[in-house]
Amino acid sequence: MELEPMIEVKDLHFAYKKHKVLKGIDFSLFRGEVVSLLGPNGCGKSTLIRLILKLLDGEDKIRIAGRSLRTYSHKEIAAHIAYIPQYHHVPFGYSVLEMVVMGRVSKLGFFASPSKKDYEIASAALRRVGIAELENRPFGQLSGGQKQLVLLARAIAQEVNVFIMDEPVNGLDYGNQIRLLELIDSLAKEGYTFLKTTHYPDHALLVSSRVVVMDGGKIIADGAPDEVIHSDMIKRVYGINAEIITHDLHKRCVPVFR
């Protein structure tokens, strides 16, 4: 019996006014996958994410858990998918714990306030990502890496299986990039499902069960990381020469300077 996709996109086209961005996208995300969405700037990765989250109008071509996206409210989407943006500006002085408790909104009634249980779930999520000691710190005073971990904890507190991350390592130093990727890998082994956009072929090779490559508004490759990421693809998509090498069982993408 074939598994039903958690997210399914069929023949999706999208344009900003007269500028066509997506040109017939077919894509499915299944439970337990870690899918890296790879491609150059302007290829349509972020637009696809916004459409899936119903932040742009394209619902007729997208299904979540077998239902048309058009039938979902934003609160219902949040009961299925947690979104972790690449940058999050908070104008108010919320604490880290308060930020994570916001992940419980989709579980609350219209006029309900967070309960003791909601705060306990939020605290447990902070412990899971290893930053319990930051619970009372103002979110706005954290480093970029710490903020990403807080947003990941908020997604865990949301109690959904699917996490969508838009360029999660953007702006992070090298150490925090690797620590975040290790945490994604660890959570995936616990059964969470990830769809993440990235600019880094190395990161896609390190933490993916599947890689989808976009270029010019189309999907040009979709498959296992080792099969999709190769020198010809790097040359076609990014216009540079690179070699794929294996070191200590892991593959790496190494640019070749001429």
PDB file of C-alpha atoms in Angstrom:
ATOM      1  CA  MET A   1       0.000   0.000   0.000  1.00  0.00           C
ATOM      2  CA  GLU A   2       1.441   3.368  -1.051  1.00  0.00           C
ATOM      3  CA  LEU A   3       1.873   5.924   1.708  1.00  0.00           C
ATOM      4  CA  GLU A   4      -0.133   9.129   1.479  1.00  0.00           C
ATOM      5  CA  PRO A   5       2.073  12.246   1.268  1.00  0.00           C
ATOM      6  CA  MET A   6       1.995  14.598   4.239  1.00  0.00           C
ATOM      7  CA  ILE A   7       2.362  17.467   1.751  1.00  0.00           C
ATOM      8  CA  GLU A   8       1.589  17.136  -1.960  1.00  0.00           C
ATOM      9  CA  VAL A   9       2.060  19.742  -4.691  1.00  0.00           C
ATOM     10  CA  LYS A  10       0.734  19.067  -8.199  1.00  0.00           C
ATOM     11  CA  ASP A  11       1.494  21.137 -11.314  1.00  0.00           C
ATOM     12  CA  LEU A  12       1.958  24.345  -9.315  1.00  0.00           C
ATOM     13  CA  HIS A  13       2.498  27.561 -11.259  1.00  0.00           C
ATOM     14  CA  PHE A  14       2.951  30.965  -9.648  1.00  0.00           C
ATOM     15  CA  ALA A  15       3.834  34.477 -10.788  1.00  0.00           C
ATOM     16  CA  TYR A  16       4.391  37.845  -9.125  1.00  0.00           C
ATOM     17  CA  LYS A  17       2.467  40.087 -11.521  1.00  0.00           C
ATOM     18  CA  LYS A  18       4.097  39.238 -14.878  1.00  0.00           C
ATOM     19  CA  HIS A  19       7.187  37.566 -13.442  1.00  0.00           C
ATOM     20  CA  LYS A  20       6.716  33.799 -13.534  1.00  0.00           C
ATOM     21  CA  VAL A  21       8.443  32.171 -10.540  1.00  0.00           C
ATOM     22  CA  LEU A  22       7.177  28.577 -10.426  1.00  0.00           C
ATOM     23  CA  LYS A  23       6.556  26.577 -13.614  1.00  0.00           C
ATOM     24  CA  GLY A  24       4.767  23.308 -12.972  1.00  0.00           C
ATOM     25  CA  ILE A  25       6.092  22.100  -9.625  1.00  0.00           C
ATOM     26  CA  ASP A  26       5.336  18.499  -8.613  1.00  0.00           C
ATOM     27  CA  PHE A  27       6.530  17.638  -5.124  1.00  0.00           C
ATOM     28  CA  SER A  28       5.599  15.342  -2.244  1.00  0.00           C
ATOM     29  CA  LEU A  29       6.862  15.090   1.338  1.00  0.00           C
ATOM     30  CA  PHE A  30       6.459  11.813   3.226  1.00  0.00           C
ATOM     31  CA  ARG A  31       6.620  11.065   6.946  1.00  0.00           C
ATOM     32  CA  GLY A  32      10.125  10.651   8.339  1.00  0.00           C
ATOM     33  CA  GLU A  33      11.936  12.340   5.449  1.00  0.00           C
ATOM     34  CA  VAL A  34      14.548  15.078   5.673  1.00  0.00           C
ATOM     35  CA  VAL A  35      14.271  16.862   2.345  1.00  0.00           C
ATOM     36  CA  SER A  36      16.750  19.574   1.403  1.00  0.00           C
ATOM     37  CA  LEU A  37      15.517  22.027  -1.213  1.00  0.00           C
ATOM     38  CA  LEU A  38      18.591  23.228  -3.094  1.00  0.00           C
ATOM     39  CA  GLY A  39      18.990  25.917  -5.740  1.00  0.00           C
ATOM     40  CA  PRO A  40      20.298  29.400  -6.550  1.00  0.00           C
ATOM     41  CA  ASN A  41      18.780  32.697  -5.468  1.00  0.00           C
ATOM     42  CA  GLY A  42      15.543  33.437  -7.290  1.00  0.00           C
ATOM     43  CA  CYS A  43      14.833  29.841  -8.304  1.00  0.00           C
ATOM     44  CA  GLY A  44      11.550  29.765  -6.348  1.00  0.00           C
ATOM     45  CA  LYS A  45      12.474  27.859  -3.158  1.00  0.00           C
ATOM     46  CA  SER A  46      11.123  30.442  -0.696  1.00  0.00           C
ATOM     47  CA  THR A  47       8.058  31.078  -2.859  1.00  0.00           C
ATOM     48  CA  LEU A  48       7.218  27.371  -2.756  1.00  0.00           C
ATOM     49  CA  ILE A  49       7.522  27.414   1.047  1.00  0.00           C
ATOM     50  CA  ARG A  50       5.236  30.461   1.318  1.00  0.00           C
ATOM     51  CA  LEU A  51       2.642  28.792  -0.899  1.00  0.00           C
ATOM     52  CA  ILE A  52       2.654  25.626   1.226  1.00  0.00           C
ATOM     53  CA  LEU A  53       2.120  27.775   4.331  1.00  0.00           C
ATOM     54  CA  LYS A  54      -0.761  29.619   2.614  1.00  0.00           C
ATOM     55  CA  LEU A  55       1.077  32.928   2.812  1.00  0.00           C
ATOM     56  CA  LEU A  56       0.536  33.265  -0.943  1.00  0.00           C
ATOM     57  CA  ASP A  57      -2.459  32.195  -3.044  1.00  0.00           C
ATOM     58  CA  GLY A  58      -1.947  28.802  -4.667  1.00  0.00           C
ATOM     59  CA  GLU A  59      -4.079  26.505  -2.535  1.00  0.00           C
ATOM     60  CA  ASP A  60      -5.792  24.570  -5.335  1.00  0.00           C
ATOM     61  CA  LYS A  61      -2.560  22.782  -6.260  1.00  0.00           C
ATOM     62  CA  ILE A  62      -1.466  21.887  -2.716  1.00  0.00           C
ATOM     63  CA  ARG A  63      -2.760  19.238  -0.310  1.00  0.00           C
ATOM     64  CA  ILE A  64      -1.871  18.668   3.336  1.00  0.00           C
ATOM     65  CA  ALA A  65      -2.734  15.284   4.857  1.00  0.00           C
ATOM     66  CA  GLY A  66      -4.926  14.558   1.838  1.00  0.00           C
ATOM     67  CA  ARG A  67      -6.975  17.771   2.064  1.00  0.00           C
ATOM     68  CA  SER A  68      -6.860  20.760  -0.244  1.00  0.00           C
ATOM     69  CA  LEU A  69      -4.955  23.637   1.313  1.00  0.00           C
ATOM     70  CA  ARG A  70      -7.896  25.888   0.427  1.00  0.00           C
ATOM     71  CA  THR A  71      -9.976  24.185   3.142  1.00  0.00           C
ATOM     72  CA  TYR A  72      -7.434  25.003   5.884  1.00  0.00           C
ATOM     73  CA  SER A  73      -7.340  28.020   8.157  1.00  0.00           C
ATOM     74  CA  HIS A  74      -3.891  29.223   9.221  1.00  0.00           C
ATOM     75  CA  LYS A  75      -4.537  27.793  12.689  1.00  0.00           C
ATOM     76  CA  GLU A  76      -5.331  24.398  11.159  1.00  0.00           C
ATOM     77  CA  ILE A  77      -2.111  24.515   9.154  1.00  0.00           C
ATOM     78  CA  ALA A  78      -0.243  25.184  12.410  1.00  0.00           C
ATOM     79  CA  ALA A  79      -1.745  21.981  13.783  1.00  0.00           C
ATOM     80  CA  HIS A  80       0.108  20.077  11.045  1.00  0.00           C
ATOM     81  CA  ILE A  81       3.209  22.130  10.198  1.00  0.00           C
ATOM     82  CA  ALA A  82       5.693  24.180  12.218  1.00  0.00           C
ATOM     83  CA  TYR A  83       7.486  26.945  10.311  1.00  0.00           C
ATOM     84  CA  ILE A  84      10.960  28.014  11.397  1.00  0.00           C
ATOM     85  CA  PRO A  85      12.035  31.174   9.524  1.00  0.00           C
ATOM     86  CA  GLN A  86      15.624  32.194   8.810  1.00  0.00           C
ATOM     87  CA  TYR A  87      15.228  35.473  10.698  1.00  0.00           C
ATOM     88  CA  HIS A  88      12.841  36.486  13.410  1.00  0.00           C
ATOM     89  CA  HIS A  89      12.546  40.060  14.689  1.00  0.00           C
ATOM     90  CA  VAL A  90      10.515  40.518  17.858  1.00  0.00           C
ATOM     91  CA  PRO A  91       9.652  44.157  18.682  1.00  0.00           C
ATOM     92  CA  PHE A  92       8.586  43.350  22.253  1.00  0.00           C
ATOM     93  CA  GLY A  93      10.650  42.099  25.174  1.00  0.00           C
ATOM     94  CA  TYR A  94       9.421  38.522  25.263  1.00  0.00           C
ATOM     95  CA  SER A  95      11.419  36.019  27.256  1.00  0.00           C
ATOM     96  CA  VAL A  96      12.698  32.825  25.672  1.00  0.00           C
ATOM     97  CA  LEU A  97      10.066  30.783  27.516  1.00  0.00           C
ATOM     98  CA  GLU A  98       7.285  33.102  26.335  1.00  0.00           C
ATOM     99  CA  MET A  99       8.510  32.744  22.743  1.00  0.00           C
ATOM    100  CA  VAL A 100       8.370  28.951  22.984  1.00  0.00           C
ATOM    101  CA  VAL A 101       4.915  28.995  24.624  1.00  0.00           C
ATOM    102  CA  MET A 102       3.681  30.832  21.501  1.00  0.00           C
ATOM    103  CA  GLY A 103       4.047  27.487  19.752  1.00  0.00           C
ATOM    104  CA  ARG A 104       1.048  26.299  21.773  1.00  0.00           C
ATOM    105  CA  VAL A 105      -1.357  28.809  20.187  1.00  0.00           C
ATOM    106  CA  SER A 106      -2.826  26.293  17.737  1.00  0.00           C
ATOM    107  CA  LYS A 107      -3.775  24.073  20.713  1.00  0.00           C
ATOM    108  CA  LEU A 108      -5.636  26.804  22.610  1.00  0.00           C
ATOM    109  CA  GLY A 109      -9.225  27.991  22.381  1.00  0.00           C
ATOM    110  CA  PHE A 110      -9.946  31.428  20.957  1.00  0.00           C
ATOM    111  CA  PHE A 111      -9.889  33.245  24.307  1.00  0.00           C
ATOM    112  CA  ALA A 112      -7.793  30.729  26.282  1.00  0.00           C
ATOM    113  CA  SER A 113      -4.524  31.567  28.003  1.00  0.00           C
ATOM    114  CA  PRO A 114      -1.569  29.150  28.199  1.00  0.00           C
ATOM    115  CA  SER A 115      -1.917  26.686  31.059  1.00  0.00           C
ATOM    116  CA  LYS A 116       0.655  25.220  33.421  1.00  0.00           C
ATOM    117  CA  LYS A 117       0.863  22.231  31.075  1.00  0.00           C
ATOM    118  CA  ASP A 118       1.656  24.530  28.129  1.00  0.00           C
ATOM    119  CA  TYR A 119       4.551  26.056  30.072  1.00  0.00           C
ATOM    120  CA  GLU A 120       5.785  22.588  31.071  1.00  0.00           C
ATOM    121  CA  ILE A 121       5.752  21.483  27.415  1.00  0.00           C
ATOM    122  CA  ALA A 122       7.644  24.648  26.456  1.00  0.00           C
ATOM    123  CA  SER A 123      10.268  24.049  29.152  1.00  0.00           C
ATOM    124  CA  ALA A 124      10.679  20.444  28.014  1.00  0.00           C
ATOM    125  CA  ALA A 125      11.223  21.645  24.425  1.00  0.00           C
ATOM    126  CA  LEU A 126      13.964  24.013  25.596  1.00  0.00           C
ATOM    127  CA  ARG A 127      15.647  21.128  27.403  1.00  0.00           C
ATOM    128  CA  ARG A 128      15.387  18.999  24.266  1.00  0.00           C
ATOM    129  CA  VAL A 129      17.378  21.503  22.203  1.00  0.00           C
ATOM    130  CA  GLY A 130      19.841  22.062  25.046  1.00  0.00           C
ATOM    131  CA  ILE A 131      19.123  25.668  26.019  1.00  0.00           C
ATOM    132  CA  ALA A 132      17.055  25.349  29.204  1.00  0.00           C
ATOM    133  CA  GLU A 133      19.392  27.833  30.921  1.00  0.00           C
ATOM    134  CA  LEU A 134      18.148  30.589  28.564  1.00  0.00           C
ATOM    135  CA  GLU A 135      14.509  30.241  29.663  1.00  0.00           C
ATOM    136  CA  ASN A 136      14.283  33.658  31.339  1.00  0.00           C
ATOM    137  CA  ARG A 137      16.553  35.576  28.961  1.00  0.00           C
ATOM    138  CA  PRO A 138      15.019  38.229  26.659  1.00  0.00           C
ATOM    139  CA  PHE A 139      14.745  36.700  23.194  1.00  0.00           C
ATOM    140  CA  GLY A 140      15.964  39.882  21.529  1.00  0.00           C
ATOM    141  CA  GLN A 141      19.303  39.721  23.357  1.00  0.00           C
ATOM    142  CA  LEU A 142      20.254  36.279  22.054  1.00  0.00           C
ATOM    143  CA  SER A 143      22.765  35.456  19.336  1.00  0.00           C
ATOM    144  CA  GLY A 144      21.562  34.295  15.938  1.00  0.00           C
ATOM    145  CA  GLY A 145      22.357  30.668  16.756  1.00  0.00           C
ATOM    146  CA  GLN A 146      20.519  30.831  20.065  1.00  0.00           C
ATOM    147  CA  LYS A 147      17.485  32.386  18.381  1.00  0.00           C
ATOM    148  CA  GLN A 148      17.335  29.546  15.847  1.00  0.00           C
ATOM    149  CA  LEU A 149      17.397  27.017  18.689  1.00  0.00           C
ATOM    150  CA  VAL A 150      14.578  28.875  20.448  1.00  0.00           C
ATOM    151  CA  LEU A 151      12.486  28.799  17.265  1.00  0.00           C
ATOM    152  CA  LEU A 152      13.205  25.091  16.905  1.00  0.00           C
ATOM    153  CA  ALA A 153      12.090  24.558  20.508  1.00  0.00           C
ATOM    154  CA  ARG A 154       8.911  26.512  19.728  1.00  0.00           C
ATOM    155  CA  ALA A 155       8.263  24.160  16.800  1.00  0.00           C
ATOM    156  CA  ILE A 156       8.728  21.121  19.060  1.00  0.00           C
ATOM    157  CA  ALA A 157       6.296  22.641  21.583  1.00  0.00           C
ATOM    158  CA  GLN A 158       3.789  22.981  18.739  1.00  0.00           C
ATOM    159  CA  GLU A 159       3.538  19.155  18.802  1.00  0.00           C
ATOM    160  CA  VAL A 160       3.498  18.564  15.063  1.00  0.00           C
ATOM    161  CA  ASN A 161       5.552  16.175  12.967  1.00  0.00           C
ATOM    162  CA  VAL A 162       6.450  18.391  10.002  1.00  0.00           C
ATOM    163  CA  PHE A 163       9.008  21.189  10.326  1.00  0.00           C
ATOM    164  CA  ILE A 164       9.606  23.608   7.446  1.00  0.00           C
ATOM    165  CA  MET A 165      12.840  25.591   7.728  1.00  0.00           C
ATOM    166  CA  ASP A 166      13.779  28.413   5.351  1.00  0.00           C
ATOM    167  CA  GLU A 167      17.586  28.605   5.140  1.00  0.00           C
ATOM    168  CA  PRO A 168      18.036  27.667   8.809  1.00  0.00           C
ATOM    169  CA  VAL A 169      21.804  28.322   8.963  1.00  0.00           C
ATOM    170  CA  ASN A 170      21.641  31.735   7.276  1.00  0.00           C
ATOM    171  CA  GLY A 171      23.671  34.244   9.303  1.00  0.00           C
ATOM    172  CA  LEU A 172      25.014  31.672  11.771  1.00  0.00           C
ATOM    173  CA  ASP A 173      28.714  31.175  12.429  1.00  0.00           C
ATOM    174  CA  TYR A 174      30.274  27.882  11.357  1.00  0.00           C
ATOM    175  CA  GLY A 175      30.027  26.239  14.774  1.00  0.00           C
ATOM    176  CA  ASN A 176      26.342  27.071  15.180  1.00  0.00           C
ATOM    177  CA  GLN A 177      25.640  25.894  11.623  1.00  0.00           C
ATOM    178  CA  ILE A 178      27.028  22.436  12.393  1.00  0.00           C
ATOM    179  CA  ARG A 179      25.361  22.247  15.824  1.00  0.00           C
ATOM    180  CA  LEU A 180      21.987  23.102  14.274  1.00  0.00           C
ATOM    181  CA  LEU A 181      22.453  20.490  11.540  1.00  0.00           C
ATOM    182  CA  GLU A 182      23.364  17.873  14.161  1.00  0.00           C
ATOM    183  CA  LEU A 183      20.193  18.706  16.074  1.00  0.00           C
ATOM    184  CA  ILE A 184      18.078  18.399  12.908  1.00  0.00           C
ATOM    185  CA  ASP A 185      19.660  15.011  12.267  1.00  0.00           C
ATOM    186  CA  SER A 186      18.957  13.915  15.847  1.00  0.00           C
ATOM    187  CA  LEU A 187      15.303  15.023  15.696  1.00  0.00           C
ATOM    188  CA  ALA A 188      14.843  13.283  12.344  1.00  0.00           C
ATOM    189  CA  LYS A 189      15.965  10.027  13.947  1.00  0.00           C
ATOM    190  CA  GLU A 190      13.191  10.531  16.526  1.00  0.00           C
ATOM    191  CA  GLY A 191      10.619  10.587  13.726  1.00  0.00           C
ATOM    192  CA  TYR A 192      10.249  14.268  12.865  1.00  0.00           C
ATOM    193  CA  THR A 193       9.864  15.252   9.208  1.00  0.00           C
ATOM    194  CA  PHE A 194      11.838  18.158   7.737  1.00  0.00           C
ATOM    195  CA  LEU A 195      11.642  20.264   4.607  1.00  0.00           C
ATOM    196  CA  LYS A 196      14.468  22.799   4.577  1.00  0.00           C
ATOM    197  CA  THR A 197      15.790  25.182   1.958  1.00  0.00           C
ATOM    198  CA  THR A 198      19.538  25.627   1.745  1.00  0.00           C
ATOM    199  CA  HIS A 199      22.260  27.237  -0.346  1.00  0.00           C
ATOM    200  CA  TYR A 200      24.853  24.687   0.751  1.00  0.00           C
ATOM    201  CA  PRO A 201      25.324  21.385  -1.136  1.00  0.00           C
ATOM    202  CA  ASP A 202      27.561  20.193   1.734  1.00  0.00           C
ATOM    203  CA  HIS A 203      24.719  20.645   4.232  1.00  0.00           C
ATOM    204  CA  ALA A 204      22.329  18.793   1.935  1.00  0.00           C
ATOM    205  CA  LEU A 205      24.818  15.919   1.727  1.00  0.00           C
ATOM    206  CA  LEU A 206      25.280  15.851   5.502  1.00  0.00           C
ATOM    207  CA  VAL A 207      21.654  15.992   6.643  1.00  0.00           C
ATOM    208  CA  SER A 208      19.148  14.730   4.058  1.00  0.00           C
ATOM    209  CA  SER A 209      17.341  11.575   3.131  1.00  0.00           C
ATOM    210  CA  ARG A 210      16.372  13.260  -0.145  1.00  0.00           C
ATOM    211  CA  VAL A 211      17.471  16.298  -2.131  1.00  0.00           C
ATOM    212  CA  VAL A 212      15.263  18.329  -4.481  1.00  0.00           C
ATOM    213  CA  VAL A 213      17.047  20.754  -6.811  1.00  0.00           C
ATOM    214  CA  MET A 214      15.250  23.766  -8.265  1.00  0.00           C
ATOM    215  CA  ASP A 215      16.413  26.005 -11.072  1.00  0.00           C
ATOM    216  CA  GLY A 216      14.495  28.529 -13.121  1.00  0.00           C
ATOM    217  CA  GLY A 217      11.245  27.821 -11.293  1.00  0.00           C
ATOM    218  CA  LYS A 218      11.342  24.092 -12.041  1.00  0.00           C
ATOM    219  CA  ILE A 219      12.445  20.960 -10.206  1.00  0.00           C
ATOM    220  CA  ILE A 220      15.362  19.563 -12.209  1.00  0.00           C
ATOM    221  CA  ALA A 221      16.366  16.720  -9.851  1.00  0.00           C
ATOM    222  CA  ASP A 222      14.761  14.784  -7.000  1.00  0.00           C
ATOM    223  CA  GLY A 223      16.344  11.805  -5.298  1.00  0.00           C
ATOM    224  CA  ALA A 224      18.970  10.469  -2.908  1.00  0.00           C
ATOM    225  CA  PRO A 225      21.696  13.032  -2.029  1.00  0.00           C
ATOM    226  CA  ASP A 226      24.507  10.933  -3.542  1.00  0.00           C
ATOM    227  CA  GLU A 227      22.613  10.614  -6.817  1.00  0.00           C
ATOM    228  CA  VAL A 228      21.463  14.226  -7.113  1.00  0.00           C
ATOM    229  CA  ILE A 229      24.520  16.207  -5.982  1.00  0.00           C
ATOM    230  CA  HIS A 230      27.323  15.792  -8.507  1.00  0.00           C
ATOM    231  CA  SER A 231      29.752  17.977 -10.451  1.00  0.00           C
ATOM    232  CA  ASP A 232      27.498  18.396 -13.497  1.00  0.00           C
ATOM    233  CA  MET A 233      24.566  19.554 -11.354  1.00  0.00           C
ATOM    234  CA  ILE A 234      26.750  22.071  -9.492  1.00  0.00           C
ATOM    235  CA  LYS A 235      28.026  23.410 -12.821  1.00  0.00           C
ATOM    236  CA  ARG A 236      24.518  23.679 -14.286  1.00  0.00           C
ATOM    237  CA  VAL A 237      22.852  25.291 -11.271  1.00  0.00           C
ATOM    238  CA  TYR A 238      25.618  27.473  -9.827  1.00  0.00           C
ATOM    239  CA  GLY A 239      27.928  27.952 -12.811  1.00  0.00           C
ATOM    240  CA  ILE A 240      31.064  26.807 -10.975  1.00  0.00           C
ATOM    241  CA  ASN A 241      33.377  23.825 -11.128  1.00  0.00           C
ATOM    242  CA  ALA A 242      33.314  21.497  -8.134  1.00  0.00           C
ATOM    243  CA  GLU A 243      34.293  17.979  -7.203  1.00  0.00           C
ATOM    244  CA  ILE A 244      32.368  15.629  -4.922  1.00  0.00           C
ATOM    245  CA  ILE A 245      34.806  13.789  -2.654  1.00  0.00           C
ATOM    246  CA  THR A 246      34.354  11.250   0.123  1.00  0.00           C
ATOM    247  CA  HIS A 247      36.030  11.802   3.483  1.00  0.00           C
ATOM    248  CA  ASP A 248      35.421   9.577   6.510  1.00  0.00           C
ATOM    249  CA  LEU A 249      32.250   8.113   4.940  1.00  0.00           C
ATOM    250  CA  HIS A 250      30.789  11.572   4.284  1.00  0.00           C
ATOM    251  CA  LYS A 251      30.654  13.218   0.878  1.00  0.00           C
ATOM    252  CA  ARG A 252      31.777  16.810   0.439  1.00  0.00           C
ATOM    253  CA  CYS A 253      31.354  19.351  -2.335  1.00  0.00           C
ATOM    254  CA  VAL A 254      34.712  21.030  -3.007  1.00  0.00           C
ATOM    255  CA  PRO A 255      34.855  24.027  -5.370  1.00  0.00           C
ATOM    256  CA  VAL A 256      37.685  24.011  -7.883  1.00  0.00           C
ATOM    257  CA  PHE A 257      39.369  27.371  -8.388  1.00  0.00           C
ATOM    258  CA  ARG A 258      40.750  28.034 -11.855  1.00  0.00           C
TER     259      ARG A 258
END
